[in-house]
Amino acid sequence: MEMTEKKLQTIFDQYPAKVQKSRKKHIIIKNSELESQEIEANTRTIPGIITNRGCAYAGCKGVVLGPIKDMVHIVHGPIGCGYYAWNTRRNKAKSDDPKHNFINYCISTDMQESDIVFGGEKKLAKVIDEVMEIFDPKCITLSATCPVGLIGDDMGAVAKAAEAKHGIQVLSFSCEGYKGVSQSAGHHIANNILMEKVIGTGDQETAPAKFPINLLGEYNIGGDGWEVERILKKIGYHIVSVMTGDGSYEALKNAHTAELNLVQCHRSINYIAEMLETKYGTPWLKVNFIGIQGTIDSLRNMALYFDDKELTLKTEVVIASELARIEPIFEQYKKICSGKTAFCFVGGSRGHHFQNLFAELGMETLLAGYEFAHRDDYEGRQVIPTIKPDADSKNIPHYVAEVDEKRFRLKVSPEKMLALKARIPLGQYNGIRYDMKDGSIIVDDMNHFETEEFIKLLKPDLFASGIKDKYVIQKMGINSKQIHSYDYSGPYAGFNGAVKFAEDISMGFASPTWNFITPPWKDQPLLEGTVNEE
Ligand code: CFM
Ligand code: HCA
């Protein structure tokens, strides 16, 4: 069924007037004939609406810091917050030094009522002492949860005292859950401090091998980062650091030595990419290792940047050999998926990135969107930014990277940079709106009511999203795929990932389970009407 403004209005009509007015700004039907189609984003969710969003603490501790394996991450707060961000995101990590891989631990001050009344600083200092005794890490992070900000515990002072006592870095993150409007604020807070206090503090002046790169915004969910690293190493790149999947404190310290920064998830790490450029002169390139063509394009753009004959040749050899290996398998799954339709609603970048892969499987994305992306993720970021600073930029102070006179060096000359920018997306990318077909729907911060309504209207064959709506969707008889946790499968990135993804969703389509579920619109009368505001 094609989506029209009239059908969309049937969903809006069910809202009270004020809510309707607000939600209309967050939903568009793509129309390329219009020069611009603004979509409101990164604003507060209307209270009472069931959103899939997380909080600033989730974005800081759970997303950016959590995957760094050789730091001990202490959560200062009630145990539920610690549990929420305890590896549920499935970022994988392995280490040559298993004694310094703390990824599986959940360490919390387990705040109780008495700590709320009398303060939790002493307890936090004690936990740091215990951590030093048991784990002896080189760096500790402290993440604040909501009550910490409310009662005014001075985590910064505790961190400073612990640094003096133990002689290691103790980083304090004021990422109280209520800050900003979603986890996005937490990414910003984490990025600022990593940039200010860790990145660039290593003693290396230059990288020890040719073609050194950092991989930013890759969190190794289901082993994605490992698959990307496999391909890059095969071609001959030297990976200085990954931020932050399977990441390490030691590697981060020397991230300034990379010649190019690759940005996979722009939403969560654009701040670091920008600051690395200012401080050390390292340009960044938007890549997308989701999908076969996305992977190929990313590899070719990298080769163009380094402009080395041997590297370019090796890039083509690797692409050809990988394709020869995976294409026959991929084609098998394509037969099952082809002609099917999908919804793809994920956090801040995957709603866009995975559409390539659907298209390669012959599937059309009818609706997509983000939980917490900003306007640039929808509308793109071109060389000259046209979009005004958003809510986070106003609320979360931005650490302004000053040029590091000692370490700054232009990685390419200004003339070469200009020539490169004409050929590859250095420092820019297209937003989700650019890539979607006319007539498809783009939704920001889609809520559970809209989820059900859009399903009833468009009846997609597959709904790609997260744990919070998965089972509602499945009970409506629709194949549901978690794009956050990959339903505990993966990797889905790179060449091997594309095949694994195709296999997993094909399994979903081929499952006999669907024969036992009657979608609600087949046996339940649909209530129609409007909600009275009084
Ligand atoms: Fe980036 Fe992510 Fe995402 Fe994200 Fe996330 Fe995630 Fe996500 Mo869940 S960093 S924005 S805050 S790609 S945890 S690995 S899957 S919502 S689309
Ligand atoms: C988070 C993490 C999350 C949640 C996933 C989901 C993740 O938002 O704090 O809702 O399914 O990827 O683990 O985005």
PDB file of N, CA and C and ligand atoms in Angstrom, residues 63 89 183 187 219 221 265 267-268 346-350 371-372 483-484, ligand 1:
ATOM      1  N   VAL A  63      27.418   3.071  25.753  1.00  0.00           N
ATOM      2  CA  VAL A  63      27.788   3.065  24.335  1.00  0.00           C
ATOM      3  C   VAL A  63      29.262   3.372  24.107  1.00  0.00           C
ATOM      4  N   ARG A  89      24.657  -4.621  25.378  1.00  0.00           N
ATOM      5  CA  ARG A  89      24.833  -4.151  24.013  1.00  0.00           C
ATOM      6  C   ARG A  89      25.660  -5.130  23.178  1.00  0.00           C
ATOM      7  N   GLN A 183      20.240   9.361  24.710  1.00  0.00           N
ATOM      8  CA  GLN A 183      21.622   8.906  24.901  1.00  0.00           C
ATOM      9  C   GLN A 183      22.629   9.765  24.129  1.00  0.00           C
ATOM     10  N   HIS A 187      26.923  10.539  24.479  1.00  0.00           N
ATOM     11  CA  HIS A 187      28.031  10.365  23.522  1.00  0.00           C
ATOM     12  C   HIS A 187      28.924  11.601  23.575  1.00  0.00           C
ATOM     13  N   TYR A 219      31.611  -0.256  17.139  1.00  0.00           N
ATOM     14  CA  TYR A 219      31.541  -0.727  18.527  1.00  0.00           C
ATOM     15  C   TYR A 219      31.627  -2.235  18.669  1.00  0.00           C
ATOM     16  N   ILE A 221      29.759  -4.649  17.761  1.00  0.00           N
ATOM     17  CA  ILE A 221      28.548  -5.390  18.117  1.00  0.00           C
ATOM     18  C   ILE A 221      28.544  -6.674  17.280  1.00  0.00           C
ATOM     19  N   CYS A 265      29.810   5.085  12.580  1.00  0.00           N
ATOM     20  CA  CYS A 265      28.627   5.727  13.162  1.00  0.00           C
ATOM     21  C   CYS A 265      28.954   7.192  13.425  1.00  0.00           C
ATOM     22  N   ARG A 267      26.845   9.567  14.224  1.00  0.00           N
ATOM     23  CA  ARG A 267      26.081  10.182  15.309  1.00  0.00           C
ATOM     24  C   ARG A 267      26.836  10.193  16.644  1.00  0.00           C
ATOM     25  N   SER A 268      27.454   9.067  16.954  1.00  0.00           N
ATOM     26  CA  SER A 268      28.010   8.938  18.305  1.00  0.00           C
ATOM     27  C   SER A 268      29.421   9.490  18.428  1.00  0.00           C
ATOM     28  N   VAL A 346      16.131   2.356  14.016  1.00  0.00           N
ATOM     29  CA  VAL A 346      17.188   2.073  15.000  1.00  0.00           C
ATOM     30  C   VAL A 346      17.729   3.411  15.532  1.00  0.00           C
ATOM     31  N   GLY A 347      18.721   3.317  16.412  1.00  0.00           N
ATOM     32  CA  GLY A 347      19.208   4.461  17.173  1.00  0.00           C
ATOM     33  C   GLY A 347      19.537   5.748  16.448  1.00  0.00           C
ATOM     34  N   GLY A 348      20.784   5.849  15.924  1.00  0.00           N
ATOM     35  CA  GLY A 348      21.198   7.123  15.368  1.00  0.00           C
ATOM     36  C   GLY A 348      21.946   6.990  14.057  1.00  0.00           C
ATOM     37  N   SER A 349      22.150   5.737  13.589  1.00  0.00           N
ATOM     38  CA  SER A 349      22.812   5.605  12.286  1.00  0.00           C
ATOM     39  C   SER A 349      22.406   4.349  11.536  1.00  0.00           C
ATOM     40  N   ARG A 350      22.050   3.301  12.264  1.00  0.00           N
ATOM     41  CA  ARG A 350      21.772   2.042  11.568  1.00  0.00           C
ATOM     42  C   ARG A 350      20.492   2.076  10.748  1.00  0.00           C
ATOM     43  N   GLU A 371      15.954   6.841  16.578  1.00  0.00           N
ATOM     44  CA  GLU A 371      15.438   7.159  17.910  1.00  0.00           C
ATOM     45  C   GLU A 371      15.880   8.561  18.342  1.00  0.00           C
ATOM     46  N   PHE A 372      17.151   8.868  18.085  1.00  0.00           N
ATOM     47  CA  PHE A 372      17.712  10.078  18.721  1.00  0.00           C
ATOM     48  C   PHE A 372      18.687  10.840  17.838  1.00  0.00           C
ATOM     49  N   ILE A 483      18.294  -4.925  15.273  1.00  0.00           N
ATOM     50  CA  ILE A 483      19.466  -4.357  14.597  1.00  0.00           C
ATOM     51  C   ILE A 483      20.445  -3.755  15.618  1.00  0.00           C
ATOM     52  N   HIS A 484      20.041  -3.702  16.868  1.00  0.00           N
ATOM     53  CA  HIS A 484      20.985  -3.266  17.918  1.00  0.00           C
ATOM     54  C   HIS A 484      21.865  -4.454  18.312  1.00  0.00           C
TER      55      HIS A 484
HETATM   56 FE1  CFM B   1      25.900   4.613  16.642  1.00  0.00          FE
HETATM   57 FE2  CFM B   1      25.788   2.347  17.646  1.00  0.00          FE
HETATM   58 FE3  CFM B   1      23.761   3.539  16.360  1.00  0.00          FE
HETATM   59 FE4  CFM B   1      24.575   4.516  18.734  1.00  0.00          FE
HETATM   60 FE5  CFM B   1      22.944   2.879  20.198  1.00  0.00          FE
HETATM   61 FE6  CFM B   1      24.190   0.699  19.147  1.00  0.00          FE
HETATM   62 FE7  CFM B   1      22.200   1.892  17.833  1.00  0.00          FE
HETATM   63 MO1  CFM B   1      21.740   0.587  20.024  1.00  0.00          MO
HETATM   64  S1  CFM B   1      26.574   4.055  18.618  1.00  0.00           S
HETATM   65  S2  CFM B   1      23.966   5.518  16.984  1.00  0.00           S
HETATM   66  S3  CFM B   1      23.727   4.834  20.745  1.00  0.00           S
HETATM   67  S4  CFM B   1      25.516   2.737  15.599  1.00  0.00           S
HETATM   68  S5  CFM B   1      23.665   1.179  21.116  1.00  0.00           S
HETATM   69  S6  CFM B   1      26.219   0.370  18.397  1.00  0.00           S
HETATM   70  S7  CFM B   1      22.623  -0.156  18.091  1.00  0.00           S
HETATM   71  S8  CFM B   1      21.030   2.652  19.419  1.00  0.00           S
HETATM   72  S9  CFM B   1      21.915   2.738  15.740  1.00  0.00           S
END
